[in-house]
Amino acid sequence: RGCGRVQSATEFDVAWAEAVGDDFAKQTRPGAPRRGVLTVLVANSTLLQELTFQERRILDLLRARLPQQKIDKLKFRIGPV
């Protein structure tokens, strides 16, 4: 059980870094998708706004890399990363 979750989390982290780039990945922390919504904590409001502009592109990349996750929407919040 635990090994599968760790592997899945690592796979998700890699996909997230590929979708947003290494610089943004260091300043964000995605949570677990719930009901098709992926909530992402971001370090500051400037980054939140930039990611909001890129939401469609990020979603497309995540869906291609992680089709089993069924992510329909991204929700960005400022919080501890």
Rosetta silent file (secondary structure, phi, psi, omega in degrees, C-alpha in Angstrom):
SEQUENCE: RGCGRVQSATEFDVAWAEAVGDDFAKQTRPGAPRRGVLTVLVANSTLLQELTFQERRILDLLRARLPQQKIDKLKFRIGPV
SCORE:     score description
SCORE:     0.000 S_00000001
   1 L     0.000  -55.203 -176.257    0.000    0.000    0.000 S_00000001
   2 H   -63.652  -38.376 -179.543    2.539    2.596    1.083 S_00000001
   3 H   -63.308  -39.411  179.183    4.943    1.917   -1.781 S_00000001
   4 H   -64.045  -40.156  178.947    2.213    2.499   -4.336 S_00000001
   5 H   -67.053  -41.285  179.442    1.305    5.844   -2.811 S_00000001
   6 H   -64.301  -44.163  179.031    4.939    6.983   -2.725 S_00000001
   7 H   -62.713  -42.757  179.317    5.452    5.961   -6.348 S_00000001
   8 H   -63.600  -42.145  178.566    2.239    7.709   -7.345 S_00000001
   9 H   -64.205  -41.820  178.625    3.245   10.887   -5.483 S_00000001
  10 H   -64.148  -43.489  177.804    6.668   10.879   -7.125 S_00000001
  11 H   -59.706  -42.367  179.903    5.088   10.362  -10.545 S_00000001
  12 H   -65.983  -43.175  179.164    2.715   13.259   -9.832 S_00000001
  13 H   -62.005  -40.366  178.501    5.554   15.553   -8.684 S_00000001
  14 H   -65.074  -45.021  179.269    7.528   14.826  -11.858 S_00000001
  15 H   -62.605  -40.792  179.141    4.489   15.498  -14.043 S_00000001
  16 H   -63.286  -46.368  179.630    3.786   18.752  -12.190 S_00000001
  17 H   -61.145  -38.970  177.970    7.409   19.942  -12.619 S_00000001
  18 H   -67.270  -36.267 -177.176    7.255   19.139  -16.336 S_00000001
  19 H   -72.736  -37.697 -175.324    3.955   21.006  -16.718 S_00000001
  20 H  -106.147  -14.913 -176.483    4.980   24.213  -14.927 S_00000001
  21 L    93.120  156.124 -175.151    8.765   24.179  -15.231 S_00000001
  22 H   -63.003  -38.995 -178.560   11.398   23.833  -12.529 S_00000001
  23 H   -63.025  -46.145  179.073   11.284   27.470  -11.375 S_00000001
  24 H   -71.490  -34.356 -179.309    7.532   27.415  -10.748 S_00000001
  25 H   -61.791  -34.334  179.532    7.659   23.889   -9.323 S_00000001
  26 H   -69.626  -21.746 -176.763   10.004   25.106   -6.568 S_00000001
  27 L  -107.389   12.320 -178.966    7.463   27.769   -5.574 S_00000001
  28 E  -135.295  161.508  175.548    4.354   25.597   -5.662 S_00000001
  29 E  -145.794  104.811  178.853    2.980   22.516   -3.950 S_00000001
  30 E   -75.945  145.170  175.046    0.153   20.581   -5.578 S_00000001
  31 L   -92.849 -160.814  176.527   -2.196   18.629   -3.362 S_00000001
  32 L   -91.305  138.408  177.397   -4.135   15.499   -4.231 S_00000001
  33 L   -63.229  136.624  177.113   -6.898   15.855   -6.821 S_00000001
  34 E  -132.957  122.184  179.877  -10.391   15.755   -5.304 S_00000001
  35 L    53.577   37.273  177.184  -13.512   15.519   -7.431 S_00000001
  36 L    83.655    0.822 -178.380  -11.530   16.574  -10.481 S_00000001
  37 E  -112.153  125.906  176.262  -10.047   19.691   -8.840 S_00000001
  38 E  -102.551  114.075  177.240   -6.347   19.970   -8.123 S_00000001
  39 E   -90.219  130.383 -176.832   -5.611   22.571   -5.440 S_00000001
  40 E  -122.853  125.216  174.082   -2.138   24.055   -5.684 S_00000001
  41 E   -83.405  135.121  179.601   -0.449   26.150   -3.000 S_00000001
  42 E  -124.500  155.069 -172.603    1.666   28.963   -4.421 S_00000001
  43 L   -73.561  -31.893 -175.320    4.265   31.167   -2.753 S_00000001
  44 L  -155.207  169.431 -175.578    2.922   34.600   -3.747 S_00000001
  45 H   -69.450  -31.455  178.319    0.188   36.495   -5.598 S_00000001
  46 H   -63.917  -45.414  178.285    2.325   37.243   -8.652 S_00000001
  47 H   -65.336  -39.774  177.217    2.944   33.558   -9.200 S_00000001
  48 H   -57.101  -45.724 -179.103   -0.744   32.806   -8.592 S_00000001
  49 H   -65.300  -43.351 -179.951   -1.717   35.214  -11.346 S_00000001
  50 H   -62.346  -43.218  179.367    0.854   33.821  -13.797 S_00000001
  51 H   -67.230  -34.260  176.511   -0.281   30.244  -13.190 S_00000001
  52 H   -61.904  -40.629  177.696   -3.912   31.290  -13.643 S_00000001
  53 H   -63.717  -31.848 -176.336   -3.018   32.640  -17.089 S_00000001
  54 L   -97.678    8.906 -172.847   -1.368   29.312  -17.948 S_00000001
  55 H   -54.254  -46.399 -177.186   -4.054   27.073  -16.429 S_00000001
  56 H   -60.817  -45.163 -179.527   -5.316   25.617  -19.744 S_00000001
  57 H   -64.537  -43.324 -179.948   -1.800   24.701  -20.916 S_00000001
  58 H   -63.740  -44.051  178.587   -0.899   23.166  -17.542 S_00000001
  59 H   -59.567  -44.825  179.533   -4.133   21.150  -17.481 S_00000001
  60 H   -60.356  -42.808  179.659   -3.486   19.796  -20.971 S_00000001
  61 H   -67.088  -41.933  178.902    0.028   18.697  -20.011 S_00000001
  62 H   -65.569  -41.019  179.454   -1.128   17.072  -16.757 S_00000001
  63 H   -63.668  -38.647  179.268   -3.959   15.235  -18.501 S_00000001
  64 H   -67.853  -39.016 -175.907   -1.562   13.878  -21.121 S_00000001
  65 H   -82.538  -32.762 -176.239    0.966   12.737  -18.521 S_00000001
  66 L  -129.648   65.274 -176.210   -1.504   11.499  -15.862 S_00000001
  67 H   -62.500  -25.651 -178.976   -4.727   10.420  -17.623 S_00000001
  68 H   -72.249  -15.715 -177.586   -5.771    8.245  -14.673 S_00000001
  69 H   -78.854  -22.993  177.822   -6.029   11.288  -12.367 S_00000001
  70 L    55.336   54.517  179.330   -9.062   12.853  -14.138 S_00000001
  71 L   -88.395  122.638 -178.466   -8.107   16.471  -13.390 S_00000001
  72 L  -106.120  -24.447 -173.780  -10.722   18.934  -14.711 S_00000001
  73 E  -152.210  150.000  173.708   -9.735   22.157  -12.975 S_00000001
  74 E  -110.658  139.635  176.540   -6.872   23.803  -11.132 S_00000001
  75 E  -125.462  120.861 -178.552   -7.442   25.930   -8.044 S_00000001
  76 E  -102.422  136.751  177.879   -4.553   28.121   -6.886 S_00000001
  77 E  -136.408  145.291  174.298   -4.192   29.371   -3.310 S_00000001
  78 E   -80.568  132.581 -179.376   -1.467   31.330   -1.579 S_00000001
  79 L  -173.480  179.991 -179.800    0.039   29.293    1.230 S_00000001
  80 L   -68.275  131.664 -178.583    3.161   27.717    2.669 S_00000001
  81 L  -104.222    0.000    0.000    5.165   25.833    0.086 S_00000001
